[in-house]
Amino acid sequence: MFFPHVVMPLVVGRPASLGAVSAAAAGDGRILLVSQRDADVQEPNAAQLHRVGVVARITQFAPLGNGSSRVLLEGLYRARVTRFISQSAHLSAVVSPAEGPPPQDEPAELQALARSVIASFDEYVGLQRRIPPEIVSLIQAADGLSRQAYGMAAHLAVRQETRQQLLEAEPPTDLLRMLGEVLSAENDLLRLERKIDEDVRGSLFQNQREFYLQEQLKAIHRELGHDDDDLTDLEAQVETRGLPEPVKARLSREIRKLRKTSPLHPEHTVSRNFVDWVLALPWTERTDDVLDVSHARRVLDEDHYGLDEVKDRLLDHVGALALAGRLEGPILCLVGPPGVGKTSLGRSIARAMGRKFVRMSLGGVRDEAEIRGHRRTYIGSMPGRVLQAMRRAEVVNPVMLLDEIDKMGNDHRGDPASALLEVLDPEQNKAFTDHYLEVDYDLSQVLFVTTANYLPQIPEPLRDRLEIIRLTGYLDQEKIAIARQYLVPRQLRAHGLQPADIRWDDDVLPAIIHGYTREAGVRDLERRIARVARKLARRRVELAGATDAAATDAVTSADLKDLLGTAPHDPSDLVLEDRVGVANGLAYTSVGGEVLEIEVSTVPGRGRLQLTGTLGDVMKESANAALSYARARAEPLRLERDFHKTRDLHIHIPAGATPKDGPSAGIAIAAAIVSALTGVPLRGDVAMTGEITLRGRVLPIGGLKEKAVAAFRTGVRHVVIPWQNARDLSDIPVEVRDGLQFHPVRTMDEVLTVALAVPRVAERYAGDAPTAAALAQ
């Protein structure tokens, strides 16, 4: 693009352009310069050329040896093409000047605009760096604003379309305004480019500086004889650790890769972290097992009271291990309510066998990568929790406690319970594969112990790999013994008191158990004892300066209200008297066994069944099945034939804020419905558990041991159970079995024989139903 009042050399090579230059040079030396609309067209016609151009004078014309010519041109004035004339060798045009004579005077506003544009051009030259600074001085010295404006336009590195618009703008006003806009936009872009360039240069300089310093450090190490001592140490560890051959080969490849990779490269950090993780894991290190059955029994008895089944199972494992030398680790699953000592039992197992103990909590884990690890392609990737626990253990044969295995979840990130299948399967965990490690790791020597509160929440495939050991809730006598032997001394010492200085009356612990706690375990009991210990410590400090302070503190049942406040529970809360429409049902929850009162009320109506108490779907189905049984047995029960059309039934289980569900309340609901419809009371000392069919058959249930302990704890003396569960009575503690009378039943008629309080009603259903005395024989 050419502008008026500008001298510029051109190299002309196209035949048509050479013809035009030669014709002009042979004439008066004037030539019209116009730009073509599409720069890619080699031989443009008249329609492909702009109509506004510049008339220039040829001042020098010199042919070159390659068929082209060098021309020095001086722009004279703008011209507008009237029409193009096609010649044989070139184009000619009829033109008219496109601008008038220059103004005689220049307004102050126009001069201010020119100065502003020149200042912007000066900044542009400074940012552009490819234009000599002297150009600004030459433009300022030019005569007239038009000459100055065209001089600035000629040096702008902008698109061809923008340069054509500048040429077509009327000088000097329109041209200066357009120049101001173009220069402002270009300066903004150039400033941004300079900032980016400086940032990049600074980053490169910093990287080069760090690289230079790293090289200097390497040179210093070489001079001192410590050539790549860090990587050399890693290679020595690989050779001396006794790693499996696949692992050793993998680490050797990674170390060779580290030697070739710059420390500044991100891949260097990834490879180095991988090598460090593999070397930090135990591969052959192990602790020697203490295979002394007597020692193991003594340790378990020191740490825990009762829990005979768990202790017996562990002693069997110790004895078998002593003979076999090595056993594939069993997967023990301790299932029981909170506070019965599942987690602390895992620590005792490790101490009894002389192994290291490591715990891994699974509560709330939803991501499969938490178990299997993240692949190294992800930023911040690391091994899963299993290998992290092995790193903390530092041996290949620890006792690993997987806590709260029933509280794992699953979502779009995967199913961690499925990932645990490989960890807990003795046939597969010999070659456990972590996504981060990508080499097999042997977990077969680990003794896995898992804990859970509620067995049904463990997925069936995972449950199949576990050896289930149930821990029932503690009896009152066991709680008292645990408190005296473990909880009280531990809490007193924790609060700066000596157990020998504190005297507890015999009735204090039973009063705390009955009035301040209602749980299957001893966790809340320990919190209450800790609160008493804090009160005693405060009293000791307050009386430290008194001369008549007693040397020995005493805790009596009369002090409990001051120490613990008003008792939240009353042993008489559970009414065990005979009542109409009220049955005692037994439920098994995640916190142990529980006795539920099931209330049924009848009112005149149209046979509507109302269920309240936050019941689950299973319990609602049990209620409907119980009602269908009552309707089917209406005549033998002497009920109104159409009671389902004239009466509404309302079934309610108190404590409505607590969700209740489970397949074990059918016979209790049916008994309460029959009692409410007949007006015959149910025995208050009888509790029952079992599911019912539409024809009155009683189906087996689970959790009998926990339910029996709950019934014994609350004062119930007769328990109705399904006939198929009679074989489970041997698992119930002897004290509970001797304190309760169990009544196995096959049908609902047999349930009513035991549960209804009126003898004549019971005799009506005696028939061939087995009595409790007959069952005992």
Short mmCIF file of C-alpha atoms in Angstrom, two decimals, residues 244-483:
data_model
loop_
_atom_site.label_atom_id
_atom_site.label_comp_id
_atom_site.label_asym_id
_atom_site.label_seq_id
_atom_site.Cartn_x
_atom_site.Cartn_y
_atom_site.Cartn_z
CA PRO A 244 10.65 -59.32 43.76
CA GLU A 245 12.17 -59.48 40.31
CA PRO A 246 9.28 -57.71 38.50
CA VAL A 247 9.40 -54.88 41.03
CA LYS A 248 13.18 -54.60 40.79
CA ALA A 249 13.04 -54.44 37.01
CA ARG A 250 10.34 -51.78 37.11
CA LEU A 251 12.30 -49.62 39.55
CA SER A 252 15.46 -49.97 37.49
CA ARG A 253 13.61 -48.66 34.42
CA GLU A 254 12.24 -45.73 36.41
CA ILE A 255 15.69 -44.80 37.76
CA ARG A 256 17.21 -44.92 34.26
CA LYS A 257 14.37 -42.66 33.16
CA LEU A 258 15.16 -40.29 36.04
CA ARG A 259 18.79 -40.02 34.92
CA LYS A 260 17.68 -38.93 31.45
CA THR A 261 14.94 -36.54 32.58
CA SER A 262 15.65 -32.99 33.64
CA PRO A 263 14.75 -32.26 37.28
CA LEU A 264 12.69 -29.34 35.99
CA HIS A 265 10.44 -31.60 33.92
CA PRO A 266 7.11 -32.52 35.61
CA GLU A 267 7.63 -36.19 34.68
CA HIS A 268 10.74 -36.23 36.88
CA THR A 269 8.67 -35.54 40.01
CA VAL A 270 6.10 -38.18 39.06
CA SER A 271 8.76 -40.86 38.54
CA ARG A 272 10.62 -39.90 41.71
CA ASN A 273 7.46 -40.11 43.83
CA PHE A 274 6.72 -43.53 42.36
CA VAL A 275 10.19 -44.83 43.23
CA ASP A 276 9.96 -43.42 46.75
CA TRP A 277 6.55 -45.04 47.30
CA VAL A 278 7.68 -48.46 46.11
CA LEU A 279 10.79 -48.36 48.27
CA ALA A 280 8.80 -47.18 51.29
CA LEU A 281 6.50 -50.21 51.16
CA PRO A 282 7.46 -53.34 53.09
CA TRP A 283 8.29 -56.25 50.79
CA THR A 284 10.15 -58.71 53.02
CA GLU A 285 10.25 -57.01 56.44
CA ARG A 286 8.16 -58.84 59.03
CA THR A 287 7.76 -59.26 62.77
CA ASP A 288 8.14 -62.61 64.47
CA ASP A 289 4.82 -63.98 65.64
CA VAL A 290 4.38 -64.79 69.31
CA LEU A 291 2.78 -68.22 68.99
CA ASP A 292 2.11 -68.84 72.66
CA VAL A 293 -1.52 -69.71 73.35
CA SER A 294 -1.18 -68.98 77.08
CA HIS A 295 0.34 -65.56 76.38
CA ALA A 296 -2.38 -64.74 73.88
CA ARG A 297 -5.12 -65.76 76.34
CA ARG A 298 -3.55 -63.65 79.08
CA VAL A 299 -3.31 -60.56 76.85
CA LEU A 300 -6.89 -60.87 75.63
CA ASP A 301 -8.20 -61.32 79.17
CA GLU A 302 -6.24 -58.28 80.35
CA ASP A 303 -7.72 -56.03 77.67
CA HIS A 304 -11.31 -57.29 77.43
CA TYR A 305 -13.90 -58.81 79.68
CA GLY A 306 -15.98 -61.64 78.25
CA LEU A 307 -16.04 -61.96 74.41
CA ASP A 308 -15.32 -65.67 74.79
CA GLU A 309 -16.22 -66.57 71.19
CA VAL A 310 -13.78 -64.06 69.69
CA LYS A 311 -11.02 -65.06 72.07
CA ASP A 312 -11.59 -68.74 71.39
CA ARG A 313 -11.42 -68.18 67.61
CA LEU A 314 -8.16 -66.24 67.90
CA LEU A 315 -6.56 -68.83 70.17
CA ASP A 316 -7.45 -71.47 67.57
CA HIS A 317 -5.64 -69.42 64.94
CA VAL A 318 -2.56 -69.01 67.15
CA GLY A 319 -2.43 -72.74 67.84
CA ALA A 320 -2.79 -73.66 64.15
CA LEU A 321 -0.16 -71.08 63.19
CA ALA A 322 2.27 -72.57 65.72
CA LEU A 323 1.97 -75.97 64.03
CA ALA A 324 1.74 -74.94 60.36
CA GLY A 325 4.26 -72.11 60.47
CA ARG A 326 2.18 -70.00 58.06
CA LEU A 327 -1.53 -69.68 57.41
CA GLU A 328 -3.27 -67.63 54.80
CA GLY A 329 -4.72 -64.79 56.81
CA PRO A 330 -8.34 -65.34 57.84
CA ILE A 331 -10.75 -62.46 57.37
CA LEU A 332 -12.50 -61.95 60.70
CA CYS A 333 -15.58 -59.73 60.79
CA LEU A 334 -16.67 -58.56 64.23
CA VAL A 335 -20.34 -57.62 64.04
CA GLY A 336 -22.01 -55.97 66.99
CA PRO A 337 -23.53 -52.78 68.35
CA PRO A 338 -21.39 -49.71 69.09
CA GLY A 339 -19.37 -49.70 72.27
CA VAL A 340 -18.81 -53.44 72.71
CA GLY A 341 -15.07 -53.23 71.99
CA LYS A 342 -14.72 -54.22 68.32
CA THR A 343 -12.02 -51.71 67.44
CA SER A 344 -10.03 -52.14 70.65
CA LEU A 345 -10.24 -55.90 70.19
CA GLY A 346 -8.29 -55.61 66.94
CA ARG A 347 -5.50 -53.82 68.81
CA SER A 348 -5.50 -56.57 71.45
CA ILE A 349 -5.26 -59.25 68.76
CA ALA A 350 -2.11 -57.56 67.41
CA ARG A 351 -0.59 -57.35 70.89
CA ALA A 352 -1.42 -60.99 71.64
CA MET A 353 0.35 -62.15 68.47
CA GLY A 354 3.27 -59.73 68.72
CA ARG A 355 2.34 -58.01 65.46
CA LYS A 356 2.10 -54.39 64.48
CA PHE A 357 -1.38 -52.87 64.38
CA VAL A 358 -2.73 -50.51 61.73
CA ARG A 359 -6.27 -49.21 61.42
CA MET A 360 -8.11 -48.06 58.30
CA SER A 361 -11.54 -46.47 58.58
CA LEU A 362 -13.96 -47.19 55.74
CA GLY A 363 -16.90 -45.14 57.00
CA GLY A 364 -18.16 -42.84 54.26
CA VAL A 365 -15.73 -44.10 51.58
CA ARG A 366 -17.44 -43.80 48.17
CA ASP A 367 -14.58 -43.74 45.69
CA GLU A 368 -13.12 -46.98 44.39
CA ALA A 369 -9.77 -45.21 44.00
CA GLU A 370 -9.62 -44.90 47.81
CA ILE A 371 -9.01 -48.67 47.84
CA ARG A 372 -7.20 -49.28 44.55
CA GLY A 373 -5.37 -45.96 44.23
CA HIS A 374 -5.25 -43.41 41.41
CA ARG A 375 -3.44 -43.98 38.15
CA ARG A 376 -0.28 -41.97 37.69
CA THR A 377 -1.79 -40.05 34.80
CA TYR A 378 -3.78 -37.95 37.29
CA ILE A 379 -2.32 -34.94 39.05
CA GLY A 380 -1.66 -35.68 42.71
CA SER A 381 -2.16 -39.43 42.24
CA MET A 382 -1.19 -41.73 45.09
CA PRO A 383 -1.74 -45.33 46.20
CA GLY A 384 -4.97 -46.46 47.83
CA ARG A 385 -5.62 -46.68 51.54
CA VAL A 386 -4.59 -50.33 51.73
CA LEU A 387 -1.03 -49.66 50.59
CA GLN A 388 -0.88 -46.49 52.65
CA ALA A 389 -1.71 -48.60 55.69
CA MET A 390 1.00 -51.10 54.73
CA ARG A 391 3.49 -48.26 54.51
CA ARG A 392 2.55 -47.15 58.02
CA ALA A 393 2.83 -50.73 59.28
CA GLU A 394 6.34 -51.15 57.77
CA VAL A 395 5.95 -54.95 57.83
CA VAL A 396 4.23 -57.47 55.57
CA ASN A 397 2.36 -59.25 58.38
CA PRO A 398 0.52 -56.63 60.46
CA VAL A 399 -2.95 -56.87 61.92
CA MET A 400 -5.00 -54.52 59.74
CA LEU A 401 -8.34 -53.36 61.12
CA LEU A 402 -10.87 -52.31 58.47
CA ASP A 403 -13.28 -50.32 60.60
CA GLU A 404 -16.96 -49.67 59.77
CA ILE A 405 -17.02 -51.89 56.69
CA ASP A 406 -20.83 -51.68 56.60
CA LYS A 407 -20.81 -47.89 56.17
CA MET A 408 -19.22 -47.69 52.72
CA GLY A 409 -21.22 -46.10 49.94
CA ASN A 410 -21.08 -46.10 46.16
CA ASP A 411 -21.76 -43.53 43.46
CA HIS A 412 -20.53 -42.57 39.99
CA ARG A 413 -16.92 -42.86 41.17
CA GLY A 414 -17.25 -46.62 41.66
CA ASP A 415 -18.09 -49.22 44.29
CA PRO A 416 -15.37 -49.52 46.98
CA ALA A 417 -17.01 -52.67 48.37
CA SER A 418 -16.31 -54.41 45.07
CA ALA A 419 -12.71 -53.20 45.16
CA LEU A 420 -12.34 -54.79 48.61
CA LEU A 421 -13.19 -58.21 47.18
CA GLU A 422 -9.63 -58.63 45.92
CA VAL A 423 -8.17 -57.35 49.18
CA LEU A 424 -10.17 -59.71 51.40
CA ASP A 425 -10.14 -62.84 49.24
CA PRO A 426 -7.36 -65.24 50.39
CA GLU A 427 -7.20 -66.64 46.86
CA GLN A 428 -6.62 -63.23 45.26
CA ASN A 429 -4.80 -60.99 47.73
CA LYS A 430 -1.50 -62.75 47.04
CA ALA A 431 -1.27 -60.52 43.97
CA PHE A 432 -3.19 -57.36 44.85
CA THR A 433 -2.88 -54.72 42.13
CA ASP A 434 -2.97 -51.04 43.00
CA HIS A 435 -3.62 -48.65 40.11
CA TYR A 436 -0.75 -46.41 41.20
CA LEU A 437 1.77 -49.18 41.83
CA GLU A 438 0.92 -51.27 38.74
CA VAL A 439 2.86 -54.22 40.19
CA ASP A 440 1.52 -57.10 42.27
CA TYR A 441 1.68 -56.76 46.04
CA ASP A 442 1.30 -59.70 48.45
CA LEU A 443 -1.32 -59.16 51.18
CA SER A 444 -1.70 -62.82 52.11
CA GLN A 445 0.34 -62.49 55.32
CA VAL A 446 -1.86 -59.70 56.69
CA LEU A 447 -4.36 -60.67 59.38
CA PHE A 448 -7.43 -58.69 58.37
CA VAL A 449 -10.01 -57.84 61.02
CA THR A 450 -13.15 -56.00 59.94
CA THR A 451 -15.87 -54.45 62.06
CA ALA A 452 -19.52 -53.70 61.34
CA ASN A 453 -22.61 -52.67 63.25
CA TYR A 454 -25.24 -54.15 60.97
CA LEU A 455 -24.52 -57.27 58.93
CA PRO A 456 -27.28 -56.83 56.27
CA GLN A 457 -25.63 -53.59 55.10
CA ILE A 458 -22.53 -55.52 53.94
CA PRO A 459 -22.91 -56.57 50.27
CA GLU A 460 -23.42 -60.29 49.83
CA PRO A 461 -20.27 -60.97 47.69
CA LEU A 462 -18.13 -59.24 50.30
CA ARG A 463 -19.91 -60.98 53.19
CA ASP A 464 -19.12 -64.33 51.57
CA ARG A 465 -15.38 -63.70 52.10
CA LEU A 466 -15.73 -62.85 55.80
CA GLU A 467 -15.78 -65.07 58.86
CA ILE A 468 -18.62 -63.55 60.88
CA ILE A 469 -18.23 -63.35 64.64
CA ARG A 470 -21.11 -61.72 66.46
CA LEU A 471 -20.61 -59.61 69.55
CA THR A 472 -23.81 -59.23 71.53
CA GLY A 473 -24.56 -56.45 73.94
CA TYR A 474 -23.25 -56.70 77.46
CA LEU A 475 -25.41 -57.82 80.36
CA ASP A 476 -25.66 -55.63 83.43
CA GLN A 477 -23.31 -57.88 85.36
CA GLU A 478 -20.77 -57.70 82.55
CA LYS A 479 -21.05 -53.92 82.38
CA ILE A 480 -20.43 -53.66 86.12
CA ALA A 481 -17.37 -55.89 85.85
CA ILE A 482 -16.01 -53.96 82.85
CA ALA A 483 -16.55 -50.65 84.62
#
